[in-house]
Amino acid sequence: MSTPQEIAQWLMDEITARGRNRSYQRRLVPRLREQFGDEWLYRNQNNNWAIDRRILKALGPLKTDNVIWDRSDQSWRIVDDDDLARIRERDEVRKQRREEARRRRTERQSERESE
């Protein structure tokens, strides 16, 4: 029987082999099932097949910052340093916008309560 670490290494090898091309989870799942069995897969809240969290946890130490997960299309990809910097900047701007929106909601709620 395979371990999460062995399967994570297989997954990392698959991602690396595709280079800058995306490695879609929906394409990896059937291959993972074929090589390692159903016990490493589950149905997520959207009823999609997903990779066991133990494998994803074991994948963490294997990957560099340049291997990213794109939640919007459920894929991994390798990005260069410039892309990574842009992604981090974009994420920081989004975080600041969320925090600002949260602050405004809190202020409006406080104003309503004080009326």
PDB file of N, CA and C in Angstrom, residues 5 23-24 44 57 67 83:
ATOM      1  N   GLN A   5       2.937  10.295   1.357  1.00  0.00           N
ATOM      2  CA  GLN A   5       4.178  10.915   0.873  1.00  0.00           C
ATOM      3  C   GLN A   5       4.548  10.397  -0.518  1.00  0.00           C
ATOM      4  N   SER A  23      -2.017  21.535 -14.496  1.00  0.00           N
ATOM      5  CA  SER A  23      -2.330  20.146 -14.155  1.00  0.00           C
ATOM      6  C   SER A  23      -3.684  20.164 -13.461  1.00  0.00           C
ATOM      7  N   TYR A  24      -4.717  19.815 -14.211  1.00  0.00           N
ATOM      8  CA  TYR A  24      -6.084  19.887 -13.688  1.00  0.00           C
ATOM      9  C   TYR A  24      -6.383  18.698 -12.787  1.00  0.00           C
ATOM     10  N   ASN A  44     -15.972  16.019  -2.710  1.00  0.00           N
ATOM     11  CA  ASN A  44     -15.996  17.253  -1.927  1.00  0.00           C
ATOM     12  C   ASN A  44     -17.419  17.809  -1.840  1.00  0.00           C
ATOM     13  N   LYS A  57      -1.444  17.491   2.206  1.00  0.00           N
ATOM     14  CA  LYS A  57      -0.575  17.909   3.313  1.00  0.00           C
ATOM     15  C   LYS A  57       0.862  17.462   3.049  1.00  0.00           C
ATOM     16  N   VAL A  67       4.997  26.690  -7.335  1.00  0.00           N
ATOM     17  CA  VAL A  67       3.938  25.739  -7.667  1.00  0.00           C
ATOM     18  C   VAL A  67       2.690  26.228  -6.941  1.00  0.00           C
ATOM     19  N   ASP A  83       5.666  36.178 -12.435  1.00  0.00           N
ATOM     20  CA  ASP A  83       4.249  35.839 -12.267  1.00  0.00           C
ATOM     21  C   ASP A  83       3.897  35.697 -10.790  1.00  0.00           C
TER      22      ASP A  83
END
